Each structure stands twice: as structure tokens, then as C-alpha cells.
Tab-separated table of C-alpha atoms in Angstrom:
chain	number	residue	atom	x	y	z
A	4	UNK	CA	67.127	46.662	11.343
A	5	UNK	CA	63.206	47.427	11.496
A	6	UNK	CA	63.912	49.813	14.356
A	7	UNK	CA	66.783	51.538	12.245
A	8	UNK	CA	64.189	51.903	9.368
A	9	UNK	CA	61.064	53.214	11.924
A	10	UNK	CA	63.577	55.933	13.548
A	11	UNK	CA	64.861	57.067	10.044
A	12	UNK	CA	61.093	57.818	9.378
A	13	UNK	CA	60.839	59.626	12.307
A	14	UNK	CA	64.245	61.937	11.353
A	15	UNK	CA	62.656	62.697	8.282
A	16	UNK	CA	62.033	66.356	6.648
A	17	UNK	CA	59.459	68.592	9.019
A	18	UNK	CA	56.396	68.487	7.237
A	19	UNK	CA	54.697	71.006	5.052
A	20	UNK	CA	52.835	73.141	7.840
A	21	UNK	CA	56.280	74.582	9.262
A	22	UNK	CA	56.395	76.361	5.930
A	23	UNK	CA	53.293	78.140	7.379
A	24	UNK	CA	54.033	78.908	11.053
A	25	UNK	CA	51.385	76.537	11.345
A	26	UNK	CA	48.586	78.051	10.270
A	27	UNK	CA	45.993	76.115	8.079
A	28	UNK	CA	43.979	77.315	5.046
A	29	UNK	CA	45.170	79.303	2.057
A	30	UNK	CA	47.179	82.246	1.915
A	31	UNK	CA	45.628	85.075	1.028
A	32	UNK	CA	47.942	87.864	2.154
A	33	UNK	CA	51.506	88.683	3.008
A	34	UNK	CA	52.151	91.930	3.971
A	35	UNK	CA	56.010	93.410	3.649
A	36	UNK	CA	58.115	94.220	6.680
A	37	UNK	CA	61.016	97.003	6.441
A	38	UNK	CA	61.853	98.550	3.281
A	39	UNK	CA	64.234	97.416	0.695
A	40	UNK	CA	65.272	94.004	1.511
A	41	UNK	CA	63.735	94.181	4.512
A	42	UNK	CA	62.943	92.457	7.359
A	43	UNK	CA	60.336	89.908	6.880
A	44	UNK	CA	56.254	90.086	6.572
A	45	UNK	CA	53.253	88.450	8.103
A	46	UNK	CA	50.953	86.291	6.432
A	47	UNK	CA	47.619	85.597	6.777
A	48	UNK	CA	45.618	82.355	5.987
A	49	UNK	CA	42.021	81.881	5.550
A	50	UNK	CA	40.045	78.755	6.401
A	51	UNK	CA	36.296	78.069	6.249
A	52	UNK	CA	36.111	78.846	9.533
A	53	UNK	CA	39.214	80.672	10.969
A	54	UNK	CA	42.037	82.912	10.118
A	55	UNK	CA	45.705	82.919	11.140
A	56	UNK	CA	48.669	84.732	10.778
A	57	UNK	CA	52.384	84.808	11.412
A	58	UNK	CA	55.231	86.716	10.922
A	59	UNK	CA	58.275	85.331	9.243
A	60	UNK	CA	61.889	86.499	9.526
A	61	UNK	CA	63.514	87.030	5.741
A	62	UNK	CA	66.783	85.688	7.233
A	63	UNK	CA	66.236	83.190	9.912
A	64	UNK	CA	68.591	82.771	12.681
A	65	UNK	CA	69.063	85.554	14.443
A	66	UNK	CA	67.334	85.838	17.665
A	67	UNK	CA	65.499	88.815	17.967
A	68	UNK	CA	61.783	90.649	18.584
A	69	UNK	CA	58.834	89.461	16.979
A	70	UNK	CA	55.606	89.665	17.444
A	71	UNK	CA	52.253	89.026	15.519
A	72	UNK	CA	48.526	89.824	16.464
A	73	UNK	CA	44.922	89.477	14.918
A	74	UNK	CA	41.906	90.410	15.885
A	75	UNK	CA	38.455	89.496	14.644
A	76	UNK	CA	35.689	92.322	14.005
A	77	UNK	CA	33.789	92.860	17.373
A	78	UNK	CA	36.084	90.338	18.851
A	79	UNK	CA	39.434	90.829	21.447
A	80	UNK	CA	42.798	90.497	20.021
A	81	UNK	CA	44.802	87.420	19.871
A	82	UNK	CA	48.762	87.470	19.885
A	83	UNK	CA	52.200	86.147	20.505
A	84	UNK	CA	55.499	87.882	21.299
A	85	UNK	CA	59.070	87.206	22.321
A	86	UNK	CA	62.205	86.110	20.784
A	87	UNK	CA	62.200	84.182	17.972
A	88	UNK	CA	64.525	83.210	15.316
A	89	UNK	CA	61.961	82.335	12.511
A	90	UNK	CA	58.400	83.282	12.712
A	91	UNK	CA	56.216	84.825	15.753
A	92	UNK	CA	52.607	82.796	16.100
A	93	UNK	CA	50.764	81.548	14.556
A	94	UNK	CA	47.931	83.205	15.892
A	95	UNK	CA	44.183	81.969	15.188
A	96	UNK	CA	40.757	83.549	15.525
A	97	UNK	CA	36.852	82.303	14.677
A	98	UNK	CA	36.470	84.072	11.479
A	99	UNK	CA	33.194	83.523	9.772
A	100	UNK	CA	31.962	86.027	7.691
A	101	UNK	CA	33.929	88.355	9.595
A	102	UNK	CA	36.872	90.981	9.128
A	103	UNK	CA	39.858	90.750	11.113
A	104	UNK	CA	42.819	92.850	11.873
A	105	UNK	CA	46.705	91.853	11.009
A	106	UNK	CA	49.630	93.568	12.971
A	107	UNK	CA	53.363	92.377	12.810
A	108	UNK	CA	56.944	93.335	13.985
A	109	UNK	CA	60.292	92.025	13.819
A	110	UNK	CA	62.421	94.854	15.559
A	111	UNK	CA	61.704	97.939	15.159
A	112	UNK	CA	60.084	97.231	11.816
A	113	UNK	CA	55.887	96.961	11.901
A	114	UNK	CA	52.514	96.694	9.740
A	115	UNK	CA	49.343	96.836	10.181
A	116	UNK	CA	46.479	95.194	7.528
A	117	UNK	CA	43.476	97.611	8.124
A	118	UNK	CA	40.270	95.629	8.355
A	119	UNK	CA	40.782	92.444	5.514
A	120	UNK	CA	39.220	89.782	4.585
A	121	UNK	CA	35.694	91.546	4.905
């Protein structure tokens, strides 16, 4: 019976961070992929000392390209690609008191942030 009880733990809800692709800190930008409904978007998150970012299908499921990149100012990008069926990354750079710069697809849709976060 204890064993039944530890393993139901275990099967429990993932926990908050999937939400997130995994990246820590606060959200401070989500930038639209595709137009109309679209396609997704890629978020960005800000820590004290870092920023990440994703980028999130809209309908999950579908296996398909995706791919997610961020560079810091003066710094070389970082980035993941493949096939995914949620979200591409996260990706995470050193980011104090510096800019960085977002780019996402899913497909053939794709944005890029400009310099944020400056």
C-alpha cells in the first residue's frame, strides 16, 4: 500500500516549468508566429542573471519544424532545432545588463525580436 501511494506521487501532474519550455524567470515577451490564428510564438524570460526563450506550437501535436535561437550582445548565438511537437528549446544565455537577440520558427512561419531587453 505505501508503495502504491509513493508511485501515485510520482504519476502526478508535470510540474509548473513545462508550462515554460523550461525556462526560469519572468516572462517578459512573447512574440506572435503566423498571422491570423497562427502558428505559435516564442517567449522570452528574464532572470537576474540569464535569459531564455522558446517557441511554442499553438496546437500541439503535430510533428513538425521548430526552431528557436538567442543571442546575447557581443556574445555567439545559442539554439535548438528539429522536430518537435510542442515547443523548440529552451535556449539560455548569461544576460547581465546585456541585450539579446530572439529568433523563432515553426514551419515556414518566423520572427525575429530586434535587440530587447537592453
Amino acid at each position: 500500500m505505501v508503495l502504491t501511494l509513493c508511485l501515485s506521487g510520482m504519476l502526478a501532474a508535470p510540474p509548473a516549468r513545462a508550462a515554460t519550455g523550461g525556462c526560469g524567470g519572468q516572462l517578459v515577451k512573447s512574440l506572435p508566429l503566423g498571422s491570423g490564428s497562427g502558428s505559435g510564438e516564442v517567449r522570452v524570460y528574464k532572470s537576474r542573471a540569464q535569459a531564455c526563450a522558446a517557441t511554442f506550437a499553438r496546437e500541439p501535436g503535430l510533428r513538425r519544424p521548430m526552431a528557436v535561437s538567442i543571442q546575447p550582445r557581443g556574445g555567439v548565438p545559442v539554439g535548438d532545432a528539429g522536430q518537435f511537437t510542442r515547443y523548440a528549446g529552451p535556449v539560455v544565455v548569461g544576460a547581465i545588463n546585456r541585450c539579446v537577440y530572439v529568433k523563432g520558427s515553426i514551419g515556414v512561419d518566423s520572427v525575429e525580436s530586434g535587440w530587447i531587453l537592453c
